[in-house]
Amino acid sequence: IKGTSNDLFQTLRRIDGAGYKAYHDTLGGWTFPEGWSVHLDKIQSDPFAPPSRCHVQVPQSLASFPPTLYSNKVRCVALCDYLTRVMCGLVK
């Protein structure tokens, strides 16, 4: 983990308006007060480069999904698919 959500926000404020390369300062994991984290895995280096990639981690203790939702491979894939679709809808 690189820092906290406050560190991430400070970094984003500092590089606001800078070129694409400045955003590489955000690479890494950032922990939020609620206990989840966002990980910026790859940052787009220019407007024509492949898109940036990130992932979010939420501990089961925080997510509190009933074990029956991920008790076998099919259910786990279904839960992951659902969560991906919800996140996609939130970031659009």
N, CA, C and O atoms as a CHARMM CRD file, in Angstrom:
* protein
*
  368
    1    1 ILE  N      0.86300  -1.18600   0.00000 PROA 1      0.00000
    2    1 ILE  CA     0.00000   0.00000   0.00000 PROA 1      0.00000
    3    1 ILE  C      0.89800   1.23400   0.00000 PROA 1      0.00000
    4    1 ILE  O      1.84400   1.33800   0.78100 PROA 1      0.00000
    5    2 LYS  N      0.57800   2.16000  -0.89100 PROA 2      0.00000
    6    2 LYS  CA     1.39200   3.36800  -1.03600 PROA 2      0.00000
    7    2 LYS  C      1.00800   4.44500  -0.02500 PROA 2      0.00000
    8    2 LYS  O      1.86400   5.19800   0.43900 PROA 2      0.00000
    9    3 GLY  N     -0.26600   4.51700   0.31300 PROA 3      0.00000
   10    3 GLY  CA    -0.68800   5.56400   1.23800 PROA 3      0.00000
   11    3 GLY  C     -2.17000   5.49500   1.51900 PROA 3      0.00000
   12    3 GLY  O     -2.84400   4.51300   1.20600 PROA 3      0.00000
   13    4 THR  N     -2.66100   6.56700   2.12100 PROA 4      0.00000
   14    4 THR  CA    -4.07200   6.65700   2.49800 PROA 4      0.00000
   15    4 THR  C     -4.85900   7.39600   1.42100 PROA 4      0.00000
   16    4 THR  O     -4.29100   7.92500   0.46500 PROA 4      0.00000
   17    5 SER  N     -6.16300   7.42000   1.59400 PROA 5      0.00000
   18    5 SER  CA    -6.99800   8.16600   0.65200 PROA 5      0.00000
   19    5 SER  C     -6.62800   9.64800   0.67000 PROA 5      0.00000
   20    5 SER  O     -6.65500  10.30500  -0.37100 PROA 5      0.00000
   21    6 ASN  N     -6.28300  10.17700   1.84200 PROA 6      0.00000
   22    6 ASN  CA    -5.86700  11.58200   1.91000 PROA 6      0.00000
   23    6 ASN  C     -4.59300  11.82600   1.10600 PROA 6      0.00000
   24    6 ASN  O     -4.45600  12.85300   0.44200 PROA 6      0.00000
   25    7 ASP  N     -3.65300  10.86300   1.17100 PROA 7      0.00000
   26    7 ASP  CA    -2.43100  10.97200   0.37100 PROA 7      0.00000
   27    7 ASP  C     -2.76200  10.97000  -1.12000 PROA 7      0.00000
   28    7 ASP  O     -2.18900  11.74000  -1.89100 PROA 7      0.00000
   29    8 LEU  N     -3.68700  10.10500  -1.51700 PROA 8      0.00000
   30    8 LEU  CA    -4.09800  10.04400  -2.91900 PROA 8      0.00000
   31    8 LEU  C     -4.72400  11.36900  -3.34600 PROA 8      0.00000
   32    8 LEU  O     -4.39100  11.90000  -4.40600 PROA 8      0.00000
   33    9 PHE  N     -5.62900  11.90500  -2.52400 PROA 9      0.00000
   34    9 PHE  CA    -6.27300  13.17800  -2.87400 PROA 9      0.00000
   35    9 PHE  C     -5.25400  14.30500  -2.97500 PROA 9      0.00000
   36    9 PHE  O     -5.36000  15.15000  -3.86400 PROA 9      0.00000
   37   10 GLN  N     -4.26800  14.33300  -2.07700 PROA 10     0.00000
   38   10 GLN  CA    -3.22100  15.35400  -2.14200 PROA 10     0.00000
   39   10 GLN  C     -2.39700  15.20600  -3.41800 PROA 10     0.00000
   40   10 GLN  O     -2.05100  16.19600  -4.06200 PROA 10     0.00000
   41   11 THR  N     -2.08800  13.97300  -3.77300 PROA 11     0.00000
   42   11 THR  CA    -1.33500  13.71700  -5.00100 PROA 11     0.00000
   43   11 THR  C     -2.13200  14.17800  -6.21900 PROA 11     0.00000
   44   11 THR  O     -1.58200  14.80800  -7.12200 PROA 11     0.00000
   45   12 LEU  N     -3.41500  13.86800  -6.24300 PROA 12     0.00000
   46   12 LEU  CA    -4.26300  14.27800  -7.37200 PROA 12     0.00000
   47   12 LEU  C     -4.36600  15.79900  -7.46900 PROA 12     0.00000
   48   12 LEU  O     -4.36000  16.35300  -8.56800 PROA 12     0.00000
   49   13 ARG  N     -4.46100  16.46800  -6.33000 PROA 13     0.00000
   50   13 ARG  CA    -4.49800  17.94200  -6.35600 PROA 13     0.00000
   51   13 ARG  C     -3.18600  18.50900  -6.88600 PROA 13     0.00000
   52   13 ARG  O     -3.17800  19.47000  -7.65600 PROA 13     0.00000
   53   14 ARG  N     -2.07300  17.90000  -6.46300 PROA 14     0.00000
   54   14 ARG  CA    -0.74700  18.37700  -6.87900 PROA 14     0.00000
   55   14 ARG  C     -0.54200  18.23400  -8.38200 PROA 14     0.00000
   56   14 ARG  O      0.03800  19.11500  -9.01600 PROA 14     0.00000
   57   15 ILE  N     -1.01400  17.13400  -8.95400 PROA 15     0.00000
   58   15 ILE  CA    -0.75900  16.88900 -10.37500 PROA 15     0.00000
   59   15 ILE  C     -1.89400  17.35900 -11.28400 PROA 15     0.00000
   60   15 ILE  O     -1.81600  17.20800 -12.50300 PROA 15     0.00000
   61   16 ASP  N     -2.93800  17.92400 -10.70000 PROA 16     0.00000
   62   16 ASP  CA    -4.06800  18.40700 -11.49600 PROA 16     0.00000
   63   16 ASP  C     -3.57800  19.36000 -12.58300 PROA 16     0.00000
   64   16 ASP  O     -2.87300  20.33000 -12.30200 PROA 16     0.00000
   65   17 GLY  N     -3.95600  19.07500 -13.81000 PROA 17     0.00000
   66   17 GLY  CA    -3.57000  19.91800 -14.93600 PROA 17     0.00000
   67   17 GLY  C     -2.23300  19.54700 -15.54500 PROA 17     0.00000
   68   17 GLY  O     -1.86700  20.08400 -16.59000 PROA 17     0.00000
   69   18 ALA  N     -1.50100  18.65200 -14.92600 PROA 18     0.00000
   70   18 ALA  CA    -0.20500  18.22800 -15.47100 PROA 18     0.00000
   71   18 ALA  C     -0.42400  17.22500 -16.59900 PROA 18     0.00000
   72   18 ALA  O     -1.55400  16.80900 -16.85600 PROA 18     0.00000
   73   19 GLY  N      0.64100  16.84500 -17.25900 PROA 19     0.00000
   74   19 GLY  CA     0.56900  15.88400 -18.35400 PROA 19     0.00000
   75   19 GLY  C      0.30400  14.46900 -17.86500 PROA 19     0.00000
   76   19 GLY  O      0.30400  14.19400 -16.66500 PROA 19     0.00000
   77   20 TYR  N      0.08200  13.59500 -18.80900 PROA 20     0.00000
   78   20 TYR  CA    -0.22900  12.19800 -18.50000 PROA 20     0.00000
   79   20 TYR  C      0.82300  11.54900 -17.60800 PROA 20     0.00000
   80   20 TYR  O      0.47700  10.79600 -16.69700 PROA 20     0.00000
   81   21 LYS  N      2.08300  11.82600 -17.85200 PROA 21     0.00000
   82   21 LYS  CA     3.15400  11.16000 -17.11000 PROA 21     0.00000
   83   21 LYS  C      3.10100  11.46700 -15.61400 PROA 21     0.00000
   84   21 LYS  O      3.51300  10.64000 -14.80100 PROA 21     0.00000
   85   22 ALA  N      2.60200  12.63800 -15.24600 PROA 22     0.00000
   86   22 ALA  CA     2.51400  12.99700 -13.82400 PROA 22     0.00000
   87   22 ALA  C      1.58400  12.04800 -13.07400 PROA 22     0.00000
   88   22 ALA  O      1.75500  11.83100 -11.87400 PROA 22     0.00000
   89   23 TYR  N      0.61500  11.48800 -13.76400 PROA 23     0.00000
   90   23 TYR  CA    -0.34800  10.59500 -13.11500 PROA 23     0.00000
   91   23 TYR  C      0.27300   9.26700 -12.70000 PROA 23     0.00000
   92   23 TYR  O     -0.34200   8.49700 -11.96100 PROA 23     0.00000
   93   24 HSD  N      1.48800   8.99500 -13.17100 PROA 24     0.00000
   94   24 HSD  CA     2.17800   7.78500 -12.72800 PROA 24     0.00000
   95   24 HSD  C      2.49100   7.85900 -11.23700 PROA 24     0.00000
   96   24 HSD  O      2.76800   6.83300 -10.61500 PROA 24     0.00000
   97   25 ASP  N      2.45200   9.04900 -10.65800 PROA 25     0.00000
   98   25 ASP  CA     2.64600   9.20600  -9.21300 PROA 25     0.00000
   99   25 ASP  C      1.52000   8.54600  -8.42400 PROA 25     0.00000
  100   25 ASP  O      1.66000   8.32800  -7.22100 PROA 25     0.00000
  101   26 THR  N      0.42400   8.22900  -9.07200 PROA 26     0.00000
  102   26 THR  CA    -0.70500   7.60700  -8.37300 PROA 26     0.00000
  103   26 THR  C     -0.64800   6.07100  -8.39500 PROA 26     0.00000
  104   26 THR  O     -1.49000   5.41500  -7.78100 PROA 26     0.00000
  105   27 LEU  N      0.32500   5.50300  -9.08800 PROA 27     0.00000
  106   27 LEU  CA     0.44300   4.04300  -9.14100 PROA 27     0.00000
  107   27 LEU  C      0.56200   3.46500  -7.73800 PROA 27     0.00000
  108   27 LEU  O      1.24400   4.03100  -6.88400 PROA 27     0.00000
  109   28 GLY  N     -0.09000   2.35500  -7.50600 PROA 28     0.00000
  110   28 GLY  CA    -0.00900   1.67900  -6.22000 PROA 28     0.00000
  111   28 GLY  C     -1.35200   1.60000  -5.53000 PROA 28     0.00000
  112   28 GLY  O     -2.38300   1.96100  -6.09700 PROA 28     0.00000
  113   29 GLY  N     -1.32600   1.12400  -4.30300 PROA 29     0.00000
  114   29 GLY  CA    -2.54900   0.94100  -3.53500 PROA 29     0.00000
  115   29 GLY  C     -2.77300   2.06900  -2.54700 PROA 29     0.00000
  116   29 GLY  O     -1.83000   2.61600  -1.97500 PROA 29     0.00000
  117   30 TRP  N     -4.03300   2.40400  -2.35900 PROA 30     0.00000
  118   30 TRP  CA    -4.43000   3.49300  -1.46600 PROA 30     0.00000
  119   30 TRP  C     -5.56200   3.00100  -0.57300 PROA 30     0.00000
  120   30 TRP  O     -6.58000   2.51800  -1.06700 PROA 30     0.00000
  121   31 THR  N     -5.38900   3.12200   0.72800 PROA 31     0.00000
  122   31 THR  CA    -6.35800   2.62400   1.69800 PROA 31     0.00000
  123   31 THR  C     -7.30700   3.73600   2.11700 PROA 31     0.00000
  124   31 THR  O     -6.88800   4.86300   2.38000 PROA 31     0.00000
  125   32 PHE  N     -8.58400   3.40400   2.17500 PROA 32     0.00000
  126   32 PHE  CA    -9.61600   4.35800   2.58500 PROA 32     0.00000
  127   32 PHE  C    -10.01900   4.07800   4.02200 PROA 32     0.00000
  128   32 PHE  O     -9.88900   2.94500   4.48500 PROA 32     0.00000
  129   33 PRO  N    -10.51100   5.09800   4.74800 PROA 33     0.00000
  130   33 PRO  CA   -10.81400   4.94100   6.17400 PROA 33     0.00000
  131   33 PRO  C    -11.78500   3.80500   6.48600 PROA 33     0.00000
  132   33 PRO  O    -11.71700   3.20800   7.56000 PROA 33     0.00000
  133   34 GLU  N    -12.67800   3.50900   5.56400 PROA 34     0.00000
  134   34 GLU  CA   -13.68000   2.46800   5.80500 PROA 34     0.00000
  135   34 GLU  C    -13.07200   1.06900   5.79100 PROA 34     0.00000
  136   34 GLU  O    -13.71300   0.11200   6.22400 PROA 34     0.00000
  137   35 GLY  N    -11.83000   0.94200   5.29100 PROA 35     0.00000
  138   35 GLY  CA   -11.15800  -0.35100   5.28200 PROA 35     0.00000
  139   35 GLY  C    -10.94800  -0.96300   3.91200 PROA 35     0.00000
  140   35 GLY  O    -10.28900  -1.99700   3.80800 PROA 35     0.00000
  141   36 TRP  N    -11.48000  -0.36900   2.86200 PROA 36     0.00000
  142   36 TRP  CA   -11.28000  -0.89200   1.51300 PROA 36     0.00000
  143   36 TRP  C    -10.10900  -0.14700   0.87300 PROA 36     0.00000
  144   36 TRP  O     -9.63900   0.85800   1.40700 PROA 36     0.00000
  145   37 SER  N     -9.64700  -0.64200  -0.26400 PROA 37     0.00000
  146   37 SER  CA    -8.53000   0.01300  -0.94300 PROA 37     0.00000
  147   37 SER  C     -8.71700  -0.01300  -2.44900 PROA 37     0.00000
  148   37 SER  O     -9.37400  -0.89500  -3.00100 PROA 37     0.00000
  149   38 VAL  N     -8.12800   0.96700  -3.09000 PROA 38     0.00000
  150   38 VAL  CA    -8.10400   1.03100  -4.55000 PROA 38     0.00000
  151   38 VAL  C     -6.64200   0.91200  -4.97500 PROA 38     0.00000
  152   38 VAL  O     -5.75200   1.51100  -4.37100 PROA 38     0.00000
  153   39 HSD  N     -6.41700   0.13100  -6.01800 PROA 39     0.00000
  154   39 HSD  CA    -5.06300  -0.10700  -6.51300 PROA 39     0.00000
  155   39 HSD  C     -5.00400   0.34200  -7.97000 PROA 39     0.00000
  156   39 HSD  O     -5.71400  -0.18700  -8.82500 PROA 39     0.00000
  157   40 LEU  N     -4.16000   1.30800  -8.23500 PROA 40     0.00000
  158   40 LEU  CA    -3.96700   1.78400  -9.60100 PROA 40     0.00000
  159   40 LEU  C     -2.79700   0.99500 -10.17000 PROA 40     0.00000
  160   40 LEU  O     -1.64100   1.23600  -9.82400 PROA 40     0.00000
  161   41 ASP  N     -3.11700   0.04400 -11.05400 PROA 41     0.00000
  162   41 ASP  CA    -2.14500  -0.92700 -11.54800 PROA 41     0.00000
  163   41 ASP  C     -1.34600  -0.43200 -12.75000 PROA 41     0.00000
  164   41 ASP  O     -0.16200  -0.74000 -12.88600 PROA 41     0.00000
  165   42 LYS  N     -1.99000   0.32700 -13.60900 PROA 42     0.00000
  166   42 LYS  CA    -1.34300   0.82700 -14.82800 PROA 42     0.00000
  167   42 LYS  C     -1.98800   2.16400 -15.15600 PROA 42     0.00000
  168   42 LYS  O     -3.21100   2.30000 -15.14400 PROA 42     0.00000
  169   43 ILE  N     -1.15000   3.14300 -15.44700 PROA 43     0.00000
  170   43 ILE  CA    -1.65200   4.46900 -15.77400 PROA 43     0.00000
  171   43 ILE  C     -1.37300   4.75800 -17.24400 PROA 43     0.00000
  172   43 ILE  O     -0.26600   4.53300 -17.73300 PROA 43     0.00000
  173   44 GLN  N     -2.37200   5.25100 -17.92900 PROA 44     0.00000
  174   44 GLN  CA    -2.26100   5.59400 -19.34600 PROA 44     0.00000
  175   44 GLN  C     -1.16500   6.64400 -19.50900 PROA 44     0.00000
  176   44 GLN  O     -1.19000   7.67400 -18.83500 PROA 44     0.00000
  177   45 SER  N     -0.20300   6.39200 -20.40000 PROA 45     0.00000
  178   45 SER  CA     0.94700   7.29400 -20.53800 PROA 45     0.00000
  179   45 SER  C      0.71900   8.42500 -21.53100 PROA 45     0.00000
  180   45 SER  O      1.42300   9.43400 -21.49200 PROA 45     0.00000
  181   46 ASP  N     -0.24300   8.27000 -22.40900 PROA 46     0.00000
  182   46 ASP  CA    -0.59400   9.33200 -23.35300 PROA 46     0.00000
  183   46 ASP  C     -1.99600   9.03700 -23.89200 PROA 46     0.00000
  184   46 ASP  O     -2.53200   7.95600 -23.65100 PROA 46     0.00000
  185   47 PRO  N     -2.59800   9.99300 -24.62200 PROA 47     0.00000
  186   47 PRO  CA    -3.99000   9.79100 -25.04500 PROA 47     0.00000
  187   47 PRO  C     -4.20100   8.59600 -25.98900 PROA 47     0.00000
  188   47 PRO  O     -5.32800   8.13200 -26.15800 PROA 47     0.00000
  189   48 PHE  N     -3.13000   8.10800 -26.59300 PROA 48     0.00000
  190   48 PHE  CA    -3.25600   7.00900 -27.55500 PROA 48     0.00000
  191   48 PHE  C     -2.83200   5.66500 -26.96500 PROA 48     0.00000
  192   48 PHE  O     -2.91700   4.63900 -27.64100 PROA 48     0.00000
  193   49 ALA  N     -2.38300   5.66200 -25.73200 PROA 49     0.00000
  194   49 ALA  CA    -1.92500   4.43900 -25.06400 PROA 49     0.00000
  195   49 ALA  C     -3.12100   3.62100 -24.58600 PROA 49     0.00000
  196   49 ALA  O     -4.23500   4.13700 -24.49500 PROA 49     0.00000
  197   50 PRO  N     -2.88600   2.34400 -24.28100 PROA 50     0.00000
  198   50 PRO  CA    -3.96800   1.53900 -23.70700 PROA 50     0.00000
  199   50 PRO  C     -4.48600   2.19500 -22.42700 PROA 50     0.00000
  200   50 PRO  O     -3.74300   2.91200 -21.75700 PROA 50     0.00000
  201   51 PRO  N     -5.74300   1.95900 -22.08500 PROA 51     0.00000
  202   51 PRO  CA    -6.34400   2.62800 -20.91200 PROA 51     0.00000
  203   51 PRO  C     -5.68500   2.22800 -19.59500 PROA 51     0.00000
  204   51 PRO  O     -5.01000   1.20400 -19.49100 PROA 51     0.00000
  205   52 SER  N     -5.90700   3.06900 -18.60700 PROA 52     0.00000
  206   52 SER  CA    -5.43700   2.78800 -17.25300 PROA 52     0.00000
  207   52 SER  C     -6.19600   1.58100 -16.69400 PROA 52     0.00000
  208   52 SER  O     -7.30300   1.26700 -17.13000 PROA 52     0.00000
  209   53 ARG  N     -5.57000   0.91400 -15.71700 PROA 53     0.00000
  210   53 ARG  CA    -6.20400  -0.24200 -15.08000 PROA 53     0.00000
  211   53 ARG  C     -6.13100  -0.07900 -13.57700 PROA 53     0.00000
  212   53 ARG  O     -5.13500   0.40100 -13.03600 PROA 53     0.00000
  213   54 CYS  N     -7.20000  -0.48500 -12.91000 PROA 54     0.00000
  214   54 CYS  CA    -7.23200  -0.43200 -11.45100 PROA 54     0.00000
  215   54 CYS  C     -8.09100  -1.57400 -10.93500 PROA 54     0.00000
  216   54 CYS  O     -8.83600  -2.20200 -11.68700 PROA 54     0.00000
  217   55 HSD  N     -7.97500  -1.82800  -9.64700 PROA 55     0.00000
  218   55 HSD  CA    -8.87600  -2.77100  -9.00300 PROA 55     0.00000
  219   55 HSD  C     -9.14600  -2.29900  -7.58100 PROA 55     0.00000
  220   55 HSD  O     -8.35700  -1.56000  -6.99200 PROA 55     0.00000
  221   56 VAL  N    -10.27000  -2.74000  -7.04900 PROA 56     0.00000
  222   56 VAL  CA   -10.70900  -2.37100  -5.70700 PROA 56     0.00000
  223   56 VAL  C    -10.71700  -3.64200  -4.86400 PROA 56     0.00000
  224   56 VAL  O    -11.16300  -4.69600  -5.31800 PROA 56     0.00000
  225   57 GLN  N    -10.22000  -3.53300  -3.63100 PROA 57     0.00000
  226   57 GLN  CA   -10.25600  -4.66100  -2.70200 PROA 57     0.00000
  227   57 GLN  C    -11.09700  -4.27400  -1.49100 PROA 57     0.00000
  228   57 GLN  O    -10.88300  -3.24000  -0.85900 PROA 57     0.00000
  229   58 VAL  N    -12.05900  -5.13800  -1.19200 PROA 58     0.00000
  230   58 VAL  CA   -12.91800  -4.94900  -0.02300 PROA 58     0.00000
  231   58 VAL  C    -12.83400  -6.23100   0.79700 PROA 58     0.00000
  232   58 VAL  O    -13.22400  -7.29500   0.31700 PROA 58     0.00000
  233   59 PRO  N    -12.33100  -6.14800   2.02400 PROA 59     0.00000
  234   59 PRO  CA   -12.25100  -7.36300   2.84300 PROA 59     0.00000
  235   59 PRO  C    -13.64000  -7.96400   3.08900 PROA 59     0.00000
  236   59 PRO  O    -14.62900  -7.24400   3.22400 PROA 59     0.00000
  237   60 GLN  N    -13.68600  -9.27400   3.14200 PROA 60     0.00000
  238   60 GLN  CA   -14.95800  -9.96100   3.40200 PROA 60     0.00000
  239   60 GLN  C    -15.57300  -9.47700   4.71100 PROA 60     0.00000
  240   60 GLN  O    -16.79600  -9.40400   4.83000 PROA 60     0.00000
  241   61 SER  N    -14.74200  -9.14900   5.68400 PROA 61     0.00000
  242   61 SER  CA   -15.26400  -8.67000   6.97000 PROA 61     0.00000
  243   61 SER  C    -16.04000  -7.36600   6.80100 PROA 61     0.00000
  244   61 SER  O    -16.93400  -7.06700   7.59300 PROA 61     0.00000
  245   62 LEU  N    -15.70800  -6.60500   5.79100 PROA 62     0.00000
  246   62 LEU  CA   -16.41000  -5.35900   5.50500 PROA 62     0.00000
  247   62 LEU  C    -17.57000  -5.59800   4.53100 PROA 62     0.00000
  248   62 LEU  O    -18.66100  -5.05500   4.70900 PROA 62     0.00000
  249   63 ALA  N    -17.32700  -6.41000   3.50700 PROA 63     0.00000
  250   63 ALA  CA   -18.35400  -6.67400   2.49000 PROA 63     0.00000
  251   63 ALA  C    -19.51300  -7.48900   3.06100 PROA 63     0.00000
  252   63 ALA  O    -20.67000  -7.25500   2.71200 PROA 63     0.00000
  253   64 SER  N    -19.21100  -8.42600   3.92100 PROA 64     0.00000
  254   64 SER  CA   -20.20900  -9.27300   4.58400 PROA 64     0.00000
  255   64 SER  C    -21.11700 -10.03300   3.61700 PROA 64     0.00000
  256   64 SER  O    -22.32000 -10.14800   3.85200 PROA 64     0.00000
  257   65 PHE  N    -20.54700 -10.54600   2.53900 PROA 65     0.00000
  258   65 PHE  CA   -21.34300 -11.36500   1.63000 PROA 65     0.00000
  259   65 PHE  C    -21.64000 -12.70200   2.29200 PROA 65     0.00000
  260   65 PHE  O    -20.74700 -13.30000   2.89300 PROA 65     0.00000
  261   66 PRO  N    -22.86600 -13.18100   2.19600 PROA 66     0.00000
  262   66 PRO  CA   -23.16700 -14.51000   2.74600 PROA 66     0.00000
  263   66 PRO  C    -22.32400 -15.56800   2.02400 PROA 66     0.00000
  264   66 PRO  O    -22.21300 -15.53000   0.79900 PROA 66     0.00000
  265   67 PRO  N    -21.73800 -16.49700   2.75600 PROA 67     0.00000
  266   67 PRO  CA   -20.88500 -17.52200   2.13700 PROA 67     0.00000
  267   67 PRO  C    -21.56100 -18.29000   1.01200 PROA 67     0.00000
  268   67 PRO  O    -20.87900 -18.79600   0.12100 PROA 67     0.00000
  269   68 THR  N    -22.87800 -18.38700   1.03200 PROA 68     0.00000
  270   68 THR  CA   -23.56600 -19.12000  -0.03800 PROA 68     0.00000
  271   68 THR  C    -23.39700 -18.43700  -1.39300 PROA 68     0.00000
  272   68 THR  O    -23.56400 -19.08000  -2.42900 PROA 68     0.00000
  273   69 LEU  N    -23.06800 -17.14000  -1.40200 PROA 69     0.00000
  274   69 LEU  CA   -22.88800 -16.43000  -2.67100 PROA 69     0.00000
  275   69 LEU  C    -21.58600 -16.78300  -3.37500 PROA 69     0.00000
  276   69 LEU  O    -21.44200 -16.51500  -4.56700 PROA 69     0.00000
  277   70 TYR  N    -20.63300 -17.37900  -2.65800 PROA 70     0.00000
  278   70 TYR  CA   -19.35800 -17.75400  -3.27200 PROA 70     0.00000
  279   70 TYR  C    -18.92600 -19.16000  -2.85300 PROA 70     0.00000
  280   70 TYR  O    -17.73400 -19.46000  -2.77600 PROA 70     0.00000
  281   71 SER  N    -19.91500 -20.01700  -2.58400 PROA 71     0.00000
  282   71 SER  CA   -19.62800 -21.35300  -2.04900 PROA 71     0.00000
  283   71 SER  C    -19.09300 -22.33200  -3.08800 PROA 71     0.00000
  284   71 SER  O    -18.52900 -23.36300  -2.72100 PROA 71     0.00000
  285   72 ASN  N    -19.25500 -22.03800  -4.36400 PROA 72     0.00000
  286   72 ASN  CA   -18.65700 -22.87700  -5.40800 PROA 72     0.00000
  287   72 ASN  C    -18.23500 -21.97200  -6.56400 PROA 72     0.00000
  288   72 ASN  O    -18.50400 -20.77000  -6.55700 PROA 72     0.00000
  289   73 LYS  N    -17.58000 -22.55600  -7.54100 PROA 73     0.00000
  290   73 LYS  CA   -17.00600 -21.75700  -8.62900 PROA 73     0.00000
  291   73 LYS  C    -18.07500 -20.98100  -9.40700 PROA 73     0.00000
  292   73 LYS  O    -17.88200 -19.80400  -9.71000 PROA 73     0.00000
  293   74 VAL  N    -19.17700 -21.61600  -9.72400 PROA 74     0.00000
  294   74 VAL  CA   -20.23500 -20.96000 -10.49800 PROA 74     0.00000
  295   74 VAL  C    -20.78800 -19.75800  -9.73200 PROA 74     0.00000
  296   74 VAL  O    -20.97500 -18.68500 -10.30400 PROA 74     0.00000
  297   75 ARG  N    -21.04500 -19.94100  -8.45300 PROA 75     0.00000
  298   75 ARG  CA   -21.57200 -18.83500  -7.63900 PROA 75     0.00000
  299   75 ARG  C    -20.54100 -17.71700  -7.48900 PROA 75     0.00000
  300   75 ARG  O    -20.89100 -16.53700  -7.50200 PROA 75     0.00000
  301   76 CYS  N    -19.29100 -18.08800  -7.34800 PROA 76     0.00000
  302   76 CYS  CA   -18.22800 -17.08700  -7.21900 PROA 76     0.00000
  303   76 CYS  C    -18.11100 -16.25500  -8.49800 PROA 76     0.00000
  304   76 CYS  O    -17.98600 -15.03200  -8.43600 PROA 76     0.00000
  305   77 VAL  N    -18.15100 -16.91100  -9.63900 PROA 77     0.00000
  306   77 VAL  CA   -18.10600 -16.19500 -10.92100 PROA 77     0.00000
  307   77 VAL  C    -19.31800 -15.27900 -11.05400 PROA 77     0.00000
  308   77 VAL  O    -19.18900 -14.14100 -11.50500 PROA 77     0.00000
  309   78 ALA  N    -20.48600 -15.76300 -10.66600 PROA 78     0.00000
  310   78 ALA  CA   -21.70000 -14.95100 -10.74500 PROA 78     0.00000
  311   78 ALA  C    -21.59700 -13.72000  -9.84300 PROA 78     0.00000
  312   78 ALA  O    -21.97100 -12.62100 -10.25200 PROA 78     0.00000
  313   79 LEU  N    -21.09600 -13.89600  -8.62500 PROA 79     0.00000
  314   79 LEU  CA   -20.93000 -12.76300  -7.71300 PROA 79     0.00000
  315   79 LEU  C    -19.93000 -11.76000  -8.27500 PROA 79     0.00000
  316   79 LEU  O    -20.17700 -10.55400  -8.25400 PROA 79     0.00000
  317   80 CYS  N    -18.82100 -12.24900  -8.77000 PROA 80     0.00000
  318   80 CYS  CA   -17.81100 -11.35800  -9.36400 PROA 80     0.00000
  319   80 CYS  C    -18.36700 -10.61200 -10.57000 PROA 80     0.00000
  320   80 CYS  O    -18.10100  -9.42100 -10.73800 PROA 80     0.00000
  321   81 ASP  N    -19.12700 -11.29300 -11.40100 PROA 81     0.00000
  322   81 ASP  CA   -19.75300 -10.65700 -12.56300 PROA 81     0.00000
  323   81 ASP  C    -20.71200  -9.55800 -12.11800 PROA 81     0.00000
  324   81 ASP  O    -20.69600  -8.45600 -12.66600 PROA 81     0.00000
  325   82 TYR  N    -21.53100  -9.85500 -11.14100 PROA 82     0.00000
  326   82 TYR  CA   -22.48500  -8.86500 -10.63400 PROA 82     0.00000
  327   82 TYR  C    -21.75700  -7.64300 -10.07600 PROA 82     0.00000
  328   82 TYR  O    -22.11700  -6.50600 -10.38200 PROA 82     0.00000
  329   83 LEU  N    -20.73900  -7.88100  -9.26100 PROA 83     0.00000
  330   83 LEU  CA   -19.99100  -6.76800  -8.66300 PROA 83     0.00000
  331   83 LEU  C    -19.29800  -5.92400  -9.73400 PROA 83     0.00000
  332   83 LEU  O    -19.25200  -4.69800  -9.63200 PROA 83     0.00000
  333   84 THR  N    -18.76800  -6.57600 -10.74400 PROA 84     0.00000
  334   84 THR  CA   -18.11500  -5.85500 -11.84600 PROA 84     0.00000
  335   84 THR  C    -19.11600  -4.97300 -12.57600 PROA 84     0.00000
  336   84 THR  O    -18.81000  -3.82800 -12.90800 PROA 84     0.00000
  337   85 ARG  N    -20.30500  -5.49500 -12.82600 PROA 85     0.00000
  338   85 ARG  CA   -21.33700  -4.71000 -13.51400 PROA 85     0.00000
  339   85 ARG  C    -21.80100  -3.52100 -12.66400 PROA 85     0.00000
  340   85 ARG  O    -22.03900  -2.43500 -13.19300 PROA 85     0.00000
  341   86 VAL  N    -21.92800  -3.72500 -11.36300 PROA 86     0.00000
  342   86 VAL  CA   -22.32500  -2.62000 -10.47800 PROA 86     0.00000
  343   86 VAL  C    -21.23600  -1.54200 -10.48600 PROA 86     0.00000
  344   86 VAL  O    -21.53900  -0.35800 -10.63300 PROA 86     0.00000
  345   87 MET  N    -19.98400  -1.94300 -10.33100 PROA 87     0.00000
  346   87 MET  CA   -18.88700  -0.96600 -10.33100 PROA 87     0.00000
  347   87 MET  C    -18.80800  -0.22500 -11.66400 PROA 87     0.00000
  348   87 MET  O    -18.58200   0.98400 -11.69500 PROA 87     0.00000
  349   88 CYS  N    -18.99100  -0.94300 -12.74300 PROA 88     0.00000
  350   88 CYS  CA   -18.96900  -0.30800 -14.06700 PROA 88     0.00000
  351   88 CYS  C    -20.04600   0.76200 -14.16600 PROA 88     0.00000
  352   88 CYS  O    -19.79900   1.85200 -14.68100 PROA 88     0.00000
  353   89 GLY  N    -21.22700   0.45500 -13.67800 PROA 89     0.00000
  354   89 GLY  CA   -22.31100   1.43000 -13.68800 PROA 89     0.00000
  355   89 GLY  C    -22.02800   2.64100 -12.81900 PROA 89     0.00000
  356   89 GLY  O    -22.47800   3.74600 -13.12100 PROA 89     0.00000
  357   90 LEU  N    -21.28200   2.43700 -11.73600 PROA 90     0.00000
  358   90 LEU  CA   -20.97600   3.54900 -10.83400 PROA 90     0.00000
  359   90 LEU  C    -19.92100   4.49500 -11.39000 PROA 90     0.00000
  360   90 LEU  O    -19.94700   5.69100 -11.09900 PROA 90     0.00000
  361   91 VAL  N    -18.99600   3.97300 -12.18400 PROA 91     0.00000
  362   91 VAL  CA   -17.89900   4.81200 -12.67100 PROA 91     0.00000
  363   91 VAL  C    -18.18900   5.45800 -14.02200 PROA 91     0.00000
  364   91 VAL  O    -17.42300   6.30900 -14.47500 PROA 91     0.00000
  365   92 LYS  N    -19.25800   5.07600 -14.65500 PROA 92     0.00000
  366   92 LYS  CA   -19.59300   5.67400 -15.95500 PROA 92     0.00000
  367   92 LYS  C    -20.17100   7.05400 -15.80100 PROA 92     0.00000
  368   92 LYS  O    -20.50700   7.69700 -16.79600 PROA 92     0.00000
